[in-house]
Short mmCIF file of C-alpha atoms in Angstrom, two decimals:
data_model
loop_
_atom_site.label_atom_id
_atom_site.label_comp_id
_atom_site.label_asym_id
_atom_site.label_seq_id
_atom_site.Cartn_x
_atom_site.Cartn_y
_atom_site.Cartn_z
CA UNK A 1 0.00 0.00 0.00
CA UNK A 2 1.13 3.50 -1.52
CA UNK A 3 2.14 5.76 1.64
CA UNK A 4 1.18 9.33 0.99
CA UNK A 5 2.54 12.38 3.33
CA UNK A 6 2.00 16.27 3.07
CA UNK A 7 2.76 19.28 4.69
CA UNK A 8 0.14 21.68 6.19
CA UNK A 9 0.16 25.50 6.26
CA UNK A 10 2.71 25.71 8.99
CA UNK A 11 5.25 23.69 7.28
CA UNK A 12 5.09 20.38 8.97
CA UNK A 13 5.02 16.95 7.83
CA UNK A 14 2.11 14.73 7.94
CA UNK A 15 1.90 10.93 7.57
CA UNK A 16 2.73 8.34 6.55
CA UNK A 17 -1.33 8.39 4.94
CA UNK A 18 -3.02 5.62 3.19
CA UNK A 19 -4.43 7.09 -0.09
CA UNK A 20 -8.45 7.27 1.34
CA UNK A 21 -7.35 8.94 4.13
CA UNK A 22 -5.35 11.64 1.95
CA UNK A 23 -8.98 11.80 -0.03
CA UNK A 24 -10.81 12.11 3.03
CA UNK A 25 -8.84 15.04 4.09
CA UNK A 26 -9.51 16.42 0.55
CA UNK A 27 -13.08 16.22 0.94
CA UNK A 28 -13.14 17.91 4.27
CA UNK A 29 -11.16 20.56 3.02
CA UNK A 30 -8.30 20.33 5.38
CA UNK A 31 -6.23 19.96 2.21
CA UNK A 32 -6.48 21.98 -1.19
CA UNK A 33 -5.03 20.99 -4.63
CA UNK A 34 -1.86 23.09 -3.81
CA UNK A 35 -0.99 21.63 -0.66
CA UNK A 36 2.66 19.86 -1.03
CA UNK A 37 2.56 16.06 -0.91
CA UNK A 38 4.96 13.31 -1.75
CA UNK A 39 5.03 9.63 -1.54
CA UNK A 40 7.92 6.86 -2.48
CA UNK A 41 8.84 7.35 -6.12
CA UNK A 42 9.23 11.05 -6.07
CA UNK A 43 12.34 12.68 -6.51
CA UNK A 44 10.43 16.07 -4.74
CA UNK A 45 7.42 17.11 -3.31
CA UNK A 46 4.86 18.24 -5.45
CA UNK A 47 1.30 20.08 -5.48
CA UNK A 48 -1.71 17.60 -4.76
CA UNK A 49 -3.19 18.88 -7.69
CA UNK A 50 -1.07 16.54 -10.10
CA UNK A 51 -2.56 13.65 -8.68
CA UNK A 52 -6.21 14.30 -9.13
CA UNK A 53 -6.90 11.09 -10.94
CA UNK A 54 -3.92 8.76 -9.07
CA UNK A 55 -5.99 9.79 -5.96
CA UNK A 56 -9.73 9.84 -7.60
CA UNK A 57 -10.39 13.38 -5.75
CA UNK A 58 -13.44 13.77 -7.99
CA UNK A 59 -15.84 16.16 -5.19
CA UNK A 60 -14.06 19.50 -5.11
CA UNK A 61 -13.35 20.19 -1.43
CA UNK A 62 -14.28 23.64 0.82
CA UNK A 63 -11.04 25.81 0.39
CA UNK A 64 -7.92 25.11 2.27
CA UNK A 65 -5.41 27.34 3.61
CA UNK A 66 -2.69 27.24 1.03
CA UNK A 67 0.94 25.95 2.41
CA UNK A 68 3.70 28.96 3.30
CA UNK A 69 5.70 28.06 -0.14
CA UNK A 70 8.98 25.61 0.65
CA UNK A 71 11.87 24.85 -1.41
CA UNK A 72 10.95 21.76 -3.78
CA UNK A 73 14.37 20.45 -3.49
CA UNK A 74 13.85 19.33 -0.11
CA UNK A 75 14.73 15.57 -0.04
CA UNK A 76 12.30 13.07 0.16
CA UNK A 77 12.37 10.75 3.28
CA UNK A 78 14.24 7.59 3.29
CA UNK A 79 12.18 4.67 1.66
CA UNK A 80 10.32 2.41 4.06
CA UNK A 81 12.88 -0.24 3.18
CA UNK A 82 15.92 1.72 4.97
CA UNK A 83 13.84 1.74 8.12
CA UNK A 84 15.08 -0.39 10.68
CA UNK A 85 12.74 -2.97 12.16
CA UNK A 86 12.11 -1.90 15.01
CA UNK A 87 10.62 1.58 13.80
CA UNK A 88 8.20 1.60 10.79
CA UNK A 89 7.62 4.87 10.82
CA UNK A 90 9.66 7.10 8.51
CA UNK A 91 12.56 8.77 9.62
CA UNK A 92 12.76 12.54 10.19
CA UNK A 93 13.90 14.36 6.94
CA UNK A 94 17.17 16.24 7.80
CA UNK A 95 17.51 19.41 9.74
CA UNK A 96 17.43 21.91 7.42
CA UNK A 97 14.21 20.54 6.29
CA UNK A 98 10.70 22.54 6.97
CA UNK A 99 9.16 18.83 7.43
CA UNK A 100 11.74 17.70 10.26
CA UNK A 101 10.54 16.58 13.54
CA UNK A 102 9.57 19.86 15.98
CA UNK A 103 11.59 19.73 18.90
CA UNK A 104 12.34 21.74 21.97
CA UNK A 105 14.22 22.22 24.69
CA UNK A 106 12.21 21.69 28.45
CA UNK A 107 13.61 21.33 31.99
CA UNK A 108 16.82 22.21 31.80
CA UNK A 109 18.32 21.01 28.50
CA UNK A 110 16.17 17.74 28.00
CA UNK A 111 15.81 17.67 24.63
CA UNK A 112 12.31 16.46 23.61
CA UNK A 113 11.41 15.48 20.02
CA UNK A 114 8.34 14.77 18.65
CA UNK A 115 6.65 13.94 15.30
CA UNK A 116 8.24 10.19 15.15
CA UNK A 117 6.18 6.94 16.43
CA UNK A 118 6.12 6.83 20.28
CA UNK A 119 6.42 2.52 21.22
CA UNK A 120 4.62 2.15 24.67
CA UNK A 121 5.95 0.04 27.41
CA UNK A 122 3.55 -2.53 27.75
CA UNK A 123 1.95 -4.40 30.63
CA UNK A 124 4.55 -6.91 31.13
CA UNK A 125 7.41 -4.61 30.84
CA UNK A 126 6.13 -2.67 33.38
CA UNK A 127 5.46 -5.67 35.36
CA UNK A 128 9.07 -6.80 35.26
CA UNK A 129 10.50 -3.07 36.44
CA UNK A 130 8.01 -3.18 39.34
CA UNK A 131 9.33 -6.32 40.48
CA UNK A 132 13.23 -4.91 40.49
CA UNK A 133 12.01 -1.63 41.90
CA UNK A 134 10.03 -3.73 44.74
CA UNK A 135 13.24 -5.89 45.47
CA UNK A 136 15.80 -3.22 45.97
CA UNK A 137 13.34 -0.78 48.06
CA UNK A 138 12.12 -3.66 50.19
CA UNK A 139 15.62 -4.17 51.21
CA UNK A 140 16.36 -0.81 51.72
CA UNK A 141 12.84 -0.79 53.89
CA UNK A 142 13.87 -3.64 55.80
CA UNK A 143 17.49 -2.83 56.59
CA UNK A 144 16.05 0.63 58.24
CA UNK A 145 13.03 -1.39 59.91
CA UNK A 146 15.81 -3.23 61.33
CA UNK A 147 17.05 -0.86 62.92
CA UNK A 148 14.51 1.32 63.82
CA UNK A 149 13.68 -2.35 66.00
CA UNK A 150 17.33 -2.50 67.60
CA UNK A 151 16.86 1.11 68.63
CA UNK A 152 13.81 -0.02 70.55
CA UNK A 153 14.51 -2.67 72.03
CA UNK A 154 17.98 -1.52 73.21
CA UNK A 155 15.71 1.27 75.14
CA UNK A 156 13.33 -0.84 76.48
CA UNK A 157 15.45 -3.88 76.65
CA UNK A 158 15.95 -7.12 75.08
CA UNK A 159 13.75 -10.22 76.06
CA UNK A 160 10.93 -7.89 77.29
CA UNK A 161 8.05 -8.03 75.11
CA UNK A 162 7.51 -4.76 73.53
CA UNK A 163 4.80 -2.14 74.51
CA UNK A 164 3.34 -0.48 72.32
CA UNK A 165 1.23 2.05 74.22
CA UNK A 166 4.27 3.70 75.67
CA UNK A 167 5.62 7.31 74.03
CA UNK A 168 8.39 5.21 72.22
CA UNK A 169 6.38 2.20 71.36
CA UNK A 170 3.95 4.64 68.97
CA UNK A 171 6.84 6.43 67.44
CA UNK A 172 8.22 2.90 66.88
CA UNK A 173 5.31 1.86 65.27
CA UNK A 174 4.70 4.97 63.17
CA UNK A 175 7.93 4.49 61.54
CA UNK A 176 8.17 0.83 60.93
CA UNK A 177 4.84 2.06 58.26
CA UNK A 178 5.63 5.05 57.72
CA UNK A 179 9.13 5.18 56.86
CA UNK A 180 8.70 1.92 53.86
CA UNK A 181 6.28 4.37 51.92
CA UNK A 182 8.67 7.77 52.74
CA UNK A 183 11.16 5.79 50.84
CA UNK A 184 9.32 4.19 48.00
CA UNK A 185 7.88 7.36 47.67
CA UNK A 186 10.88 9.55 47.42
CA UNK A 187 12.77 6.74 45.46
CA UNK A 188 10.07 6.99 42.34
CA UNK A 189 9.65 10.52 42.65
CA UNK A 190 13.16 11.31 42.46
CA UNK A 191 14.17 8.57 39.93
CA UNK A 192 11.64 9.31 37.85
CA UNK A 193 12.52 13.18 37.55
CA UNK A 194 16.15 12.65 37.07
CA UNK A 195 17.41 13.01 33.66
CA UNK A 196 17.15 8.99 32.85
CA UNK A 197 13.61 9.68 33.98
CA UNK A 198 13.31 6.16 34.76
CA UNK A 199 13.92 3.82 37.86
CA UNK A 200 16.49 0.99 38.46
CA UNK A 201 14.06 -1.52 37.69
CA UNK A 202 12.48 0.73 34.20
CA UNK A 203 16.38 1.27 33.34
CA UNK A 204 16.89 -2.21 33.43
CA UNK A 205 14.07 -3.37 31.19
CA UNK A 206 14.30 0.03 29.24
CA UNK A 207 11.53 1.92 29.45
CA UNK A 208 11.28 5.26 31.12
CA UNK A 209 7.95 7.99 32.40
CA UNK A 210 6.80 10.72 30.81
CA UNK A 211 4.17 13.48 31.00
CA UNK A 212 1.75 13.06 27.64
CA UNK A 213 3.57 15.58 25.56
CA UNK A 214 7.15 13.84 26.41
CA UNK A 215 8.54 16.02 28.87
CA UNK A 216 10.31 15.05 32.31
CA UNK A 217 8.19 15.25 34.89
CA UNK A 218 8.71 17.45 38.21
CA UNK A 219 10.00 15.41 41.48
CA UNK A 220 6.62 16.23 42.91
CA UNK A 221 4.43 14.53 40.30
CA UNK A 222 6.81 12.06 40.57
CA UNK A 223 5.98 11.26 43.81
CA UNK A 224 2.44 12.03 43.65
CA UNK A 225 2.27 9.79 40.87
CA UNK A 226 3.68 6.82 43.19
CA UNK A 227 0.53 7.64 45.79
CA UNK A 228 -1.59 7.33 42.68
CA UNK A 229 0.27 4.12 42.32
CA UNK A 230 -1.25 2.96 45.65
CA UNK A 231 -4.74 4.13 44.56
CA UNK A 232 -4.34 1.78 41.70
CA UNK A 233 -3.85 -1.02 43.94
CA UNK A 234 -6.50 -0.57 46.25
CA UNK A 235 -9.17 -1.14 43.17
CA UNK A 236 -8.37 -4.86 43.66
CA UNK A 237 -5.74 -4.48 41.23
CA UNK A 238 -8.39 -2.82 38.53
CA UNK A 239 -5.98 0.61 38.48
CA UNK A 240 -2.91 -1.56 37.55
CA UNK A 241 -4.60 -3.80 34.65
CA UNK A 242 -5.85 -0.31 32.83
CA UNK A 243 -2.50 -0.69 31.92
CA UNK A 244 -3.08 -3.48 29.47
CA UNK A 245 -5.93 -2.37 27.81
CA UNK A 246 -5.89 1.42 27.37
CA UNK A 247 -5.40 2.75 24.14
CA UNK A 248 -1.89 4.41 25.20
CA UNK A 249 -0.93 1.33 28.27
CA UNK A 250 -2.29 3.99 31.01
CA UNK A 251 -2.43 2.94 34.15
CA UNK A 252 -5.21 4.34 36.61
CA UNK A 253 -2.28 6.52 38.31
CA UNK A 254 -0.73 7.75 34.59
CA UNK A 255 -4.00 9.20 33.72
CA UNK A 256 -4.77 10.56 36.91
CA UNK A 257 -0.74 12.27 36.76
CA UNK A 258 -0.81 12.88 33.00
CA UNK A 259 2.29 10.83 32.55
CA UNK A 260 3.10 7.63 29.93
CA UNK A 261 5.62 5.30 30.44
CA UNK A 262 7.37 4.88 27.18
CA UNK A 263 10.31 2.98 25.46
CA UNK A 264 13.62 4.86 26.90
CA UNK A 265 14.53 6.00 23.26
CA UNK A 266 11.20 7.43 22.79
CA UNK A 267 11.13 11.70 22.36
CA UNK A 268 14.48 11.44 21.31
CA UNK A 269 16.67 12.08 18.37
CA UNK A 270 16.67 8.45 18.01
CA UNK A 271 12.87 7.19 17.79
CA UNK A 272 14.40 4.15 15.22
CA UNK A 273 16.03 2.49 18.24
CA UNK A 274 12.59 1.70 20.06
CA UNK A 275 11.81 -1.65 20.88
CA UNK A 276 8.61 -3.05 20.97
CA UNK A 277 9.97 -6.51 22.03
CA UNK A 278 9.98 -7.97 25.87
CA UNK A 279 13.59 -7.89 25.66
CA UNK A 280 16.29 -10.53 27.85
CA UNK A 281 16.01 -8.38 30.95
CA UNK A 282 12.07 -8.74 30.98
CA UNK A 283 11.55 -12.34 30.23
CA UNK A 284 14.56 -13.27 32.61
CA UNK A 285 12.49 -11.30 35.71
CA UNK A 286 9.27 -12.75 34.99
CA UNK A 287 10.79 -16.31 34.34
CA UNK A 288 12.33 -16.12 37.66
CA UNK A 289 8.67 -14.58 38.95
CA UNK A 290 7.16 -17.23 37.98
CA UNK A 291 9.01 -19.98 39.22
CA UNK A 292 9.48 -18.30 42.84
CA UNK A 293 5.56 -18.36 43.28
CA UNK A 294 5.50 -21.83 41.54
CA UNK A 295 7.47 -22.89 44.61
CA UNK A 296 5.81 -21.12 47.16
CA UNK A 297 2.71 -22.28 45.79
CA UNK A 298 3.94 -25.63 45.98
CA UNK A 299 5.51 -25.52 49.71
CA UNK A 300 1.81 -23.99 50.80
CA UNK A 301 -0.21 -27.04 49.06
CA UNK A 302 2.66 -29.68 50.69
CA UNK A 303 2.42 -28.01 54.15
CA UNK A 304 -1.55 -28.11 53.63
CA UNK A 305 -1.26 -31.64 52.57
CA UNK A 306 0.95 -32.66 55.62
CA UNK A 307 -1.30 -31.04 58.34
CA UNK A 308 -4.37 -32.22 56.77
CA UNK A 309 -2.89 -36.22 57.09
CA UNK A 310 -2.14 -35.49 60.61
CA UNK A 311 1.74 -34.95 59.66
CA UNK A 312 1.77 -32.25 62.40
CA UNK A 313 1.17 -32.41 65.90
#
């Protein structure tokens, strides 16, 4: 299938288009017969108007706002062939170029380009870079549990049991809970604002967050964004699973925080280097997922097994 692209009043590139959808745009007069177009065979863009019968635009549309006149020597992008894999969309023509990708420059030198395909990270990717992110904060929550508990107990003693209605026994308490969730909530918020915009665990699988234009976003919608998170969870999982079905892999807490979570190579100047596979790093951490909860499964039904035959005493 031919794959038609044109350029609109303010001198930006549209497509790739299938041919109908070129005509439809005719017919609503978005386009006019002197709006630039080109598609693979061209050695330049020309007016719409020379391919009247090639398209069938037969119904003469409402008038369109003529194109800001370009140089016709512009190159053509690169043929769909020269387009790696794992990108089909075209590539940006080059700089110079009226029809190259808009970009611009947000938070501090971040570089953000649009106009190429965006590849979203998918349900299982994110999946895999919750489970990382879960390991390494859970041992940085325990470690600090710890020894929130040795403090305690080396006031009140060791061997005593513990009470918990005393002035220490509350603060205790308060920061065995609190503290987990101060430090899952600064470690997303500040991860995820950094300049890799990602976390150890989206780094890893690469993928990375985004707000819905493909910005960076701020350390405090970061770590809203992770009490959204926790909102998402308490809809018995429901929040979480939006992520699988939405048309752009939202989660309950992305929509709520305007954010995507995206390929790492996404927004950049290299859109052709997306991936839309798992990857190694993905299907290595759900493998291993899997076949820790196989086990634990199986230990619970043995143990079950054992205690119902009387094993136990």
């Amino acid at each position: 299938m031919t794959e038609w692209y044109y350029a609109d009043a303010a001198q930006q590139r549209h497509g790739p288009l299938a041919a109908a959808d070129l005509q439809q745009r005719f017919q609503r007069g978005e386009i006019g017969l002197s709006t630039l177009v080109w598609r693979e065979g061209l050695s330049e863009w020309r007016t719409l108007a020379e391919f009247v019968d090639e398209l069938g635009l037969t119904q003469a549309p409402a008038p369109a706002i003529a194109p800001i006149e370009v140089d016709r020597e512009t190159p053509p992008p690169p043929p769909a062939a020269t387009v790696p894999d794992a990108w089909t969309a075209p590539a940006p023509a080059v700089a110079a170029s009226p029809y190259a990708a808009p970009s611009a420059v947000l938070d501090g030198g971040a570089r953000v380009v649009g106009g190429g395909e965006v590849v979203q990270a998918g349900f299982w990717k994110r999946v895999a870079a919750y489970l990382i992110d879960a390991f390494l904060v859970g041992i940085v929550a325990n470690v600090i549990q710890f020894v929130v508990m040795l403090g305690f107990f080396g006031i009140t003693g060791f061997g005593k049991q513990p009470d918990f209605s005393t002035a220490a026994g509350i603060v205790m308490l308060l920061l065995l809970y609190l503290l987990p969730m101060a430090i899952a909530a600064l470690y997303y918020g500040l991860f995820h604002a950094s300049t890799k915009q990602a976390t150890l665990g989206k780094m890893a699988v690469g993928i990375k967050v985004v707000r819905t234009d493909g910005s960076r976003i701020t350390v405090s919608r970061g770590v809203g964004r992770y009490f959204g998170f926790m909102l998402s969870s308490l809809t018995l999982g429901i929040g979480l699973l939006m992520a699988a079905f939405t048309e752009r892999k939202q989660a309950l807490h992305d929509m709520l925080c305007d954010t995507l979570v995206v390929d790492k190579w996404a927004y950049t100047d290299h859109p052709e280097w997306q991936q839309r596979k798992l990857g190694t790093v993905t299907v290595v951490i759900l493998a291993l997922f899997g076949l820790l909860s196989a086990a634990a499964l199986l230990v619970v039904v043995l143990a079950i097994g054992v205690a119902a035959k009387g094993g136990w005493h």
